[in-house]
PDB file of C-alpha atoms in Angstrom:
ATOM      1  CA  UNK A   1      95.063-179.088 195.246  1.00 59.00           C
ATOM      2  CA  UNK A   2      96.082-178.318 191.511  1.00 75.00           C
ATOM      3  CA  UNK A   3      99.287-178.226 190.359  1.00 86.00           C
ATOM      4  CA  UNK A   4     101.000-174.885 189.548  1.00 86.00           C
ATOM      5  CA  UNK A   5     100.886-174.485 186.050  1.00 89.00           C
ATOM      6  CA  UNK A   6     103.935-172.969 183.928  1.00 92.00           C
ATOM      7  CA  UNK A   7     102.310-169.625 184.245  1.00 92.00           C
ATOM      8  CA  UNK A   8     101.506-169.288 188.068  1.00 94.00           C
ATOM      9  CA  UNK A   9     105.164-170.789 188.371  1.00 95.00           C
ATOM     10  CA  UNK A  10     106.325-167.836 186.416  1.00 96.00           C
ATOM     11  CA  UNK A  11     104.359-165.059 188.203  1.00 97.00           C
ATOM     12  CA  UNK A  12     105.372-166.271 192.071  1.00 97.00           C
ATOM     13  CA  UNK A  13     108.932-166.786 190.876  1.00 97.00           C
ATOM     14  CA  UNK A  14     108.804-162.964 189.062  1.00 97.00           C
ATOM     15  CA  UNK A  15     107.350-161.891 192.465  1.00 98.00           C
ATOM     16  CA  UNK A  16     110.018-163.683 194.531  1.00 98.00           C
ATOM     17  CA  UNK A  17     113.144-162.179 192.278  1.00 97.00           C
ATOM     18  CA  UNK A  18     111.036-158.645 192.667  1.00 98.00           C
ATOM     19  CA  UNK A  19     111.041-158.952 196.741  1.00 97.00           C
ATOM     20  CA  UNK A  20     114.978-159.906 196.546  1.00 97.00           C
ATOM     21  CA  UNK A  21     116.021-157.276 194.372  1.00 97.00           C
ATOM     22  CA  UNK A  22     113.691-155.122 196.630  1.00 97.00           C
ATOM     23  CA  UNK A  23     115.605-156.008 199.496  1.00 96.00           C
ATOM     24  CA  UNK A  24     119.239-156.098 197.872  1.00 96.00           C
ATOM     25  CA  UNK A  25     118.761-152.600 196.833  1.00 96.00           C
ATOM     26  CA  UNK A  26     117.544-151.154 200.450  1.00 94.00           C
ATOM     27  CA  UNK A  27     120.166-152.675 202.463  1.00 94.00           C
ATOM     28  CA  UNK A  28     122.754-151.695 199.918  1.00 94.00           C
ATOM     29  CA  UNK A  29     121.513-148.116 199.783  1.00 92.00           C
ATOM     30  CA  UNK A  30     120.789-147.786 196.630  1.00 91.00           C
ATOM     31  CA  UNK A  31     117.193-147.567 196.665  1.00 88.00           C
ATOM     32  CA  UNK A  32     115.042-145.607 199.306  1.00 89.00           C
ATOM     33  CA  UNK A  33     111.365-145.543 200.699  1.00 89.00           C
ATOM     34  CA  UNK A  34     109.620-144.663 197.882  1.00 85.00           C
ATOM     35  CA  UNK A  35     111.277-147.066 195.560  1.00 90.00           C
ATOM     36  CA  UNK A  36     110.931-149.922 197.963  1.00 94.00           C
ATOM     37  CA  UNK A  37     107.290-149.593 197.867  1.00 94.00           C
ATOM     38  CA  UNK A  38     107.100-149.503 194.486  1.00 92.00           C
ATOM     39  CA  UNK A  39     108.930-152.518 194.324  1.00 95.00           C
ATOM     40  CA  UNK A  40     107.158-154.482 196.837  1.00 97.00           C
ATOM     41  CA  UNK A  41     103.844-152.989 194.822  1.00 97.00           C
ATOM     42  CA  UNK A  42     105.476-154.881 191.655  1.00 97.00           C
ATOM     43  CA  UNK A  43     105.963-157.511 193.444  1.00 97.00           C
ATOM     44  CA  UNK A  44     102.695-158.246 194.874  1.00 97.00           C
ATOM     45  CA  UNK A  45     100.609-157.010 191.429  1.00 96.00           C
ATOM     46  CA  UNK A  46     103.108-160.409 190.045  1.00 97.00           C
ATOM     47  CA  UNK A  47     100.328-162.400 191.803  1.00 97.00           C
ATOM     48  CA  UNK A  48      97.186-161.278 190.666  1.00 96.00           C
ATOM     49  CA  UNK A  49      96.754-163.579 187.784  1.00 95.00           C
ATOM     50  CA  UNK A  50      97.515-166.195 190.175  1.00 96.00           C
ATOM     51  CA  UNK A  51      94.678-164.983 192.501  1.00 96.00           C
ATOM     52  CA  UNK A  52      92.351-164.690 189.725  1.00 94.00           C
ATOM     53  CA  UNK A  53      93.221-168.106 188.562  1.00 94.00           C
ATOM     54  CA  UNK A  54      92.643-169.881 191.425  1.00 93.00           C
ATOM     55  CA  UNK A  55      90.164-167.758 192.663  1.00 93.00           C
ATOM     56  CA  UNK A  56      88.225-169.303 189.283  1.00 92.00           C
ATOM     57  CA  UNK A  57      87.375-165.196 188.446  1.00 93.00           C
ATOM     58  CA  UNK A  58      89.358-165.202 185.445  1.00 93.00           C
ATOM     59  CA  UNK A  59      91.994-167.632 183.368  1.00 94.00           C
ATOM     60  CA  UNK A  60      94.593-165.285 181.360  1.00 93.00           C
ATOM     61  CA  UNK A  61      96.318-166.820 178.713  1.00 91.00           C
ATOM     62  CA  UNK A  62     100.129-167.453 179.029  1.00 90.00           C
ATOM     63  CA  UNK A  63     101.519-165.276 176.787  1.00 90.00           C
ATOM     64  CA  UNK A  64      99.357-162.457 178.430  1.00 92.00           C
ATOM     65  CA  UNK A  65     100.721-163.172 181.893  1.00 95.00           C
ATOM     66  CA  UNK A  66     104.265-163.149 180.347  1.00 94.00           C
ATOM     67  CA  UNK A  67     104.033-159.915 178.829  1.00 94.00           C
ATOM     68  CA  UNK A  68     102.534-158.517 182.103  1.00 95.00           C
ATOM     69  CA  UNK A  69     105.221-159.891 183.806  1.00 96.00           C
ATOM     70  CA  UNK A  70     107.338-158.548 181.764  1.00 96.00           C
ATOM     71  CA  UNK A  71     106.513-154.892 182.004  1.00 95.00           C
ATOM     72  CA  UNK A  72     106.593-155.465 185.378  1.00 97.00           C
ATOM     73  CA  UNK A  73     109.807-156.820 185.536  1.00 96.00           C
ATOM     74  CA  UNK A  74     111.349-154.035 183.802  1.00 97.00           C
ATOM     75  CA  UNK A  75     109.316-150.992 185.671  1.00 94.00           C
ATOM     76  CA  UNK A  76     110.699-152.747 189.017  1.00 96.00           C
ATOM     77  CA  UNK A  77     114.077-153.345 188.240  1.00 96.00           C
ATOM     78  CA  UNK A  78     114.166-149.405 186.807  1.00 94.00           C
ATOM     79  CA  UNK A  79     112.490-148.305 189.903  1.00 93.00           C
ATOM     80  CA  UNK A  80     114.793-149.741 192.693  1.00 95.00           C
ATOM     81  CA  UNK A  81     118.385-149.503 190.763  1.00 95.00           C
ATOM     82  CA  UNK A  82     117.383-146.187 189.023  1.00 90.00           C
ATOM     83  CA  UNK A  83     117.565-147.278 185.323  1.00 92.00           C
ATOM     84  CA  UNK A  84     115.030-144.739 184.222  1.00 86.00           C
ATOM     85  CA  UNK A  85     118.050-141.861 185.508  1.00 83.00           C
ATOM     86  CA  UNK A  86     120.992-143.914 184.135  1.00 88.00           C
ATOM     87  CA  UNK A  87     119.815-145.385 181.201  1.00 88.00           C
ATOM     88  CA  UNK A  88     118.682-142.769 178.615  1.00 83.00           C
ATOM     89  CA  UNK A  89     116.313-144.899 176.599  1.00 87.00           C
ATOM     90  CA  UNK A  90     114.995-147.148 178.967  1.00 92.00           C
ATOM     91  CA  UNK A  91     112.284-145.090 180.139  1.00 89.00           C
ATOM     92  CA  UNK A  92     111.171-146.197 176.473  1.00 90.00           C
ATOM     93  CA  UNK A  93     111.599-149.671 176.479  1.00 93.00           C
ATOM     94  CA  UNK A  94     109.740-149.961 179.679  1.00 93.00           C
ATOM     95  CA  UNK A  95     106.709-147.141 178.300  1.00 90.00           C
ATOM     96  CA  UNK A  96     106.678-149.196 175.095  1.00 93.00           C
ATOM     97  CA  UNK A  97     106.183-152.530 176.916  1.00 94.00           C
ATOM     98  CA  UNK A  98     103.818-150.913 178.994  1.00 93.00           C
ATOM     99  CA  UNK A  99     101.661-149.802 176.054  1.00 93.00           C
ATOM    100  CA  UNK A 100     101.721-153.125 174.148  1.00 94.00           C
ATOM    101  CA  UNK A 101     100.517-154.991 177.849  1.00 93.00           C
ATOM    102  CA  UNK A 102      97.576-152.134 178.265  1.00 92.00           C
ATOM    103  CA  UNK A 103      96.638-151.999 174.551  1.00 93.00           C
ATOM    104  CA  UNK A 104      96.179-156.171 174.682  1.00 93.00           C
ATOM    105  CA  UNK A 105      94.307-156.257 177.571  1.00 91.00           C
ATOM    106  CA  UNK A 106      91.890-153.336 176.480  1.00 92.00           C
ATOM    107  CA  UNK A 107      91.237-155.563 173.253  1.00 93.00           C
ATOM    108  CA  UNK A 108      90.865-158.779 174.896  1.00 92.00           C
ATOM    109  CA  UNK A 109      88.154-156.499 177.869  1.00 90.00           C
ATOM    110  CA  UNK A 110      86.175-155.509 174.271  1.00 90.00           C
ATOM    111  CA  UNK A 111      86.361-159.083 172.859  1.00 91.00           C
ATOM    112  CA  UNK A 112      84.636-159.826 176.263  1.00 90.00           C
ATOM    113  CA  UNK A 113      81.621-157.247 176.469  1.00 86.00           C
ATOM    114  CA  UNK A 114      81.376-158.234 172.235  1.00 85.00           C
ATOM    115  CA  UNK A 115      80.733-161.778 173.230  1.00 86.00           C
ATOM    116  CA  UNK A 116      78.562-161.610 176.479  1.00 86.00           C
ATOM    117  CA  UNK A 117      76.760-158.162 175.986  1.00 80.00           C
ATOM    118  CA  UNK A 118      74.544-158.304 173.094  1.00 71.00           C
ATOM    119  CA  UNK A 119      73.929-154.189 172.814  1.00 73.00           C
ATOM    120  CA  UNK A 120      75.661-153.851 170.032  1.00 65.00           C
ATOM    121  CA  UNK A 121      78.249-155.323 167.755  1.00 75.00           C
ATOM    122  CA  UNK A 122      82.305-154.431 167.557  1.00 79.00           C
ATOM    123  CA  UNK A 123      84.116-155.228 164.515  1.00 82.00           C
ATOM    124  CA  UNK A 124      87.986-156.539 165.171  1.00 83.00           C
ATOM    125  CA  UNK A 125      88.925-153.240 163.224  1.00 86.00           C
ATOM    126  CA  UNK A 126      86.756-151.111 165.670  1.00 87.00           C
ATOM    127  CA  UNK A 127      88.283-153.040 168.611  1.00 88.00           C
ATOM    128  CA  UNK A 128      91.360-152.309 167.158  1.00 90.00           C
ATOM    129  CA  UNK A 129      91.298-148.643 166.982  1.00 90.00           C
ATOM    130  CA  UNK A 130      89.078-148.310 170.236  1.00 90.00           C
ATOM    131  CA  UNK A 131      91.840-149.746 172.285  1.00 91.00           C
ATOM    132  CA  UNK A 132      95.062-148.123 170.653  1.00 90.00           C
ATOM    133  CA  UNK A 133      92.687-144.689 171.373  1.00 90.00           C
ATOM    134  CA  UNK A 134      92.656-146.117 175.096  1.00 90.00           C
ATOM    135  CA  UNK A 135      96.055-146.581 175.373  1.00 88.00           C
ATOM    136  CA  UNK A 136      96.587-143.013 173.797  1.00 87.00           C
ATOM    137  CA  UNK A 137      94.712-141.158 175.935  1.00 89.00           C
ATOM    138  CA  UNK A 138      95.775-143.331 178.852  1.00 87.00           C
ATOM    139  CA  UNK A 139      99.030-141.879 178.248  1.00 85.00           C
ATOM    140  CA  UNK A 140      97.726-138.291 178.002  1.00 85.00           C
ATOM    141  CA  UNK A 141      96.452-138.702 181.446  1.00 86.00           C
ATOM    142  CA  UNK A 142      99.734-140.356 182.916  1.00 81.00           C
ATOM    143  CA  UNK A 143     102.283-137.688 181.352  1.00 81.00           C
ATOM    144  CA  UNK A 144     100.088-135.223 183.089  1.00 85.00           C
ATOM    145  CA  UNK A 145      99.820-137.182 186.287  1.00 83.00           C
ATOM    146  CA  UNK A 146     103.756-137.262 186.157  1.00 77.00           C
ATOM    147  CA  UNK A 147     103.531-133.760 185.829  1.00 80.00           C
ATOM    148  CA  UNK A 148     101.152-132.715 188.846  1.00 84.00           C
ATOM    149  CA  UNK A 149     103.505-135.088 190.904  1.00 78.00           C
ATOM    150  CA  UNK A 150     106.329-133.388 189.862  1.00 78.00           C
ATOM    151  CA  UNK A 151     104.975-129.941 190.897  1.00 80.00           C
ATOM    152  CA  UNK A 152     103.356-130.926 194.146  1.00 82.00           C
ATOM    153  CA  UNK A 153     106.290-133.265 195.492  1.00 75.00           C
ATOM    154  CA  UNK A 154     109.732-132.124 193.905  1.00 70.00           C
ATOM    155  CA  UNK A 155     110.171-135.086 192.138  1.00 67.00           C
ATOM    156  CA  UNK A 156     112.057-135.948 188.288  1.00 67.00           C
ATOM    157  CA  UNK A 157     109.315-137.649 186.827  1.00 66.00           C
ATOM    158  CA  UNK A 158     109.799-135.646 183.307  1.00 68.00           C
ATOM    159  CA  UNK A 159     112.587-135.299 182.664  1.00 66.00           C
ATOM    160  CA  UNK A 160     112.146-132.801 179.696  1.00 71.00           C
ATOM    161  CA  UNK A 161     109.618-132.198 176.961  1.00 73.00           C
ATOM    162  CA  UNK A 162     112.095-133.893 174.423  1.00 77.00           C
ATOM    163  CA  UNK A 163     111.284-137.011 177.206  1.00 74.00           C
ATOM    164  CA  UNK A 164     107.475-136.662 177.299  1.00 78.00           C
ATOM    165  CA  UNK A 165     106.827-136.668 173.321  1.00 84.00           C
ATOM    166  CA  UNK A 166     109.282-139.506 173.470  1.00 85.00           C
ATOM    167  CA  UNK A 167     107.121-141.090 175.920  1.00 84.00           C
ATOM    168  CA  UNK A 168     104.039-140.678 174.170  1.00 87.00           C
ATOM    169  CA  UNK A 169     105.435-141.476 170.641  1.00 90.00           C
ATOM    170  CA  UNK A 170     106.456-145.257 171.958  1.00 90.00           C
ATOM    171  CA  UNK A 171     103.043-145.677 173.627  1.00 90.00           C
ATOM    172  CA  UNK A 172     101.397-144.260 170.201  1.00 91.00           C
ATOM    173  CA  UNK A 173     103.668-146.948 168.304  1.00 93.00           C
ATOM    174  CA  UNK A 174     103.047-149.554 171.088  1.00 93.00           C
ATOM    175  CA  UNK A 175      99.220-149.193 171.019  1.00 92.00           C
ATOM    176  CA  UNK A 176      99.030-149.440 167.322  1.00 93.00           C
ATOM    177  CA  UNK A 177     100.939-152.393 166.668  1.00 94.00           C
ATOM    178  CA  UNK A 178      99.366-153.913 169.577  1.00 94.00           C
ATOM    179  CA  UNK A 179      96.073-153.643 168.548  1.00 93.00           C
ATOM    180  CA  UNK A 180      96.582-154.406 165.127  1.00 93.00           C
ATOM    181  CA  UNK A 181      98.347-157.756 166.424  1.00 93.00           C
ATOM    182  CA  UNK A 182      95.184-158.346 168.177  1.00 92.00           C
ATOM    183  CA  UNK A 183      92.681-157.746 165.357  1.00 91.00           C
ATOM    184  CA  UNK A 184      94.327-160.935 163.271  1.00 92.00           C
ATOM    185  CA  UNK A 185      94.731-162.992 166.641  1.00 90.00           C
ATOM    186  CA  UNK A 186      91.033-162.320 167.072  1.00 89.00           C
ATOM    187  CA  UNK A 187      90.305-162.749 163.295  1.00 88.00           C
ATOM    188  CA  UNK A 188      92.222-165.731 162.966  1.00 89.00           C
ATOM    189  CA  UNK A 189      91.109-167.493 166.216  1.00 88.00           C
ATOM    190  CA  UNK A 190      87.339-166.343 166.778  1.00 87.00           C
ATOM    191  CA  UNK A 191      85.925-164.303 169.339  1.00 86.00           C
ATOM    192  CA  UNK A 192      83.828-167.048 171.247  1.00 89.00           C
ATOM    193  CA  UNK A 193      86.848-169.559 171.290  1.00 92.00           C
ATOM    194  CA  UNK A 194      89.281-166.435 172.914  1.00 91.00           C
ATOM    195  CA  UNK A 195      86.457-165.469 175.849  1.00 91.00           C
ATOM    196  CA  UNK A 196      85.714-169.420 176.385  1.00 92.00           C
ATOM    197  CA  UNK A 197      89.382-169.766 177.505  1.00 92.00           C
ATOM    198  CA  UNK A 198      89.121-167.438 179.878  1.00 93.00           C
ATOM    199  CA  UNK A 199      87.077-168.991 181.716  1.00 93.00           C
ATOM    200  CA  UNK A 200      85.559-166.190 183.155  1.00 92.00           C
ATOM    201  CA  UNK A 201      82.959-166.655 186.575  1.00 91.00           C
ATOM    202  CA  UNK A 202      79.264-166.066 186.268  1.00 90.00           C
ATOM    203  CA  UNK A 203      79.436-162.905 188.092  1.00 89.00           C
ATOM    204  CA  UNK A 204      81.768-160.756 186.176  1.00 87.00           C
ATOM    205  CA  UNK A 205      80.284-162.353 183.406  1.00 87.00           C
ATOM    206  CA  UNK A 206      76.808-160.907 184.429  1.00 86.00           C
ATOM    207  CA  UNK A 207      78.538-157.601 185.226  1.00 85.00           C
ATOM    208  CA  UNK A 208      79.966-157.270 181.737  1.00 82.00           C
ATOM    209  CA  UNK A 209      76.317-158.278 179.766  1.00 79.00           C
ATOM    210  CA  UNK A 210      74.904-155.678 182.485  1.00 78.00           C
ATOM    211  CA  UNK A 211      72.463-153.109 180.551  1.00 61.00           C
ATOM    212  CA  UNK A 212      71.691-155.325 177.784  1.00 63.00           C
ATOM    213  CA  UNK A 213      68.437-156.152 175.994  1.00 58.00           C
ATOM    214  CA  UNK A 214      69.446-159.330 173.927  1.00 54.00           C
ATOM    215  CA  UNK A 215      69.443-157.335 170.527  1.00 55.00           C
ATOM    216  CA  UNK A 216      72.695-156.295 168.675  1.00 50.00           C
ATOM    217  CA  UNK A 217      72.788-152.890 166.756  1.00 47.00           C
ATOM    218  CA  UNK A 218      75.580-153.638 164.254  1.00 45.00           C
ATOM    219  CA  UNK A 219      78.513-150.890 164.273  1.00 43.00           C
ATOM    220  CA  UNK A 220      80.683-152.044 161.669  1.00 45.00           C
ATOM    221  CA  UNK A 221      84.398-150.462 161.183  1.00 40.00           C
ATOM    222  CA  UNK A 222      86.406-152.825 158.258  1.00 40.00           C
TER     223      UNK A 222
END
């Protein structure tokens, strides 16, 4: 059996301190039902890029993992000792990390399909500005899904419009330095040495160059 590596160490013990503080906050009272579950959801989404790992579907690279762990970390401990009501800007911190975690992945997903579906060709810059759009109007959706929640159950997901175009002016910020970040990682590094890393498994690799013909039509954005 392989050892764990520094990452997999970091995601079990992120999912173990998760589960404790997930307990801690129950039996003290602090926290009830629906935060618990959204803990122990935390908690167990700490292990997926364990699963994928070992599963061989997918290698992320460390500082990915961290910075999913990360956003994690923070959503969880907000969740189950009610930061989000007590803190005023935290709902920021943890939208902003949120946004940085989505906008990087999104990138690295379109580095992917560049590299394995020949259909047509991505420039960095295109990447770039097709994920920080994701992330944008990801964050339409979600301020609206807060919303409908709010109407349907009685809950405080918004707290105010002041709070959603604060929301949505971290995850615009987020997105965009995010994706910029990305667009000299990729530059600098090469988009065949990044998706080679990954080590991704035949199949999703299939599923990704699905619908293409082996030619590139070159869409260039500099």
């Amino acid at each position: 059996m392989r050892r764990l590596t520094y990452d997999e160490v970091a995601c079990l013990f992120m999912a173990a301190l998760i589960l404790v503080l997930c307990v801690h906050s129950y039996v003290s009272g602090i926290c009830y039902k629906y935060e618990l579950n959204n803990g122990l959801f935390c908690a167990a989404f700490c292990t997926v890029p364990v699963i994928m790992k070992r599963s061989g579907a997918l290698v992320l690279p460390g500082p990915f993992v961290i910075l999913i762990l990360a956003a994690i970390a923070f959503h969880a401990f907000g969740v189950l000792y009610f930061s989000y009501d007590e803190l005023y800007y935290y709902d920021n911190l943890t939208h902003t990390l949120s946004s940085v975690t989505v906008s990087a992945c999104v990138y690295l997903t379109l580095v992917c399909y560049q590299v394995y579906n020949r259909s047509f060709l991505l420039s960095p810059a295109m990447m770039s500005l097709a994920s920080a759009m994701f992330m944008m109007t990801f964050s339409v959706g979600w301020e609206l899904f807060e919303y409908v929640v709010d109407v349907s159950t009685g809950t405080n997901m918004q707290f105010s419009p002041t709070d959603t175009l604060r929301d949505m002016l971290c995850n615009t910020i987020a997105a965009s330095a995010a994706s910029t970040g990305m667009y000299y990682y990729v530059r600098r590094r090469g988009a065949e040495d990044i998706v080679e890393s990954l080590r991704i498994h035949p199949l999703l690799r299939r599923f990704v160059a699905w619908g293409s013909d082996g030619k590139r039509s070159p869409i260039r954005l500099y």
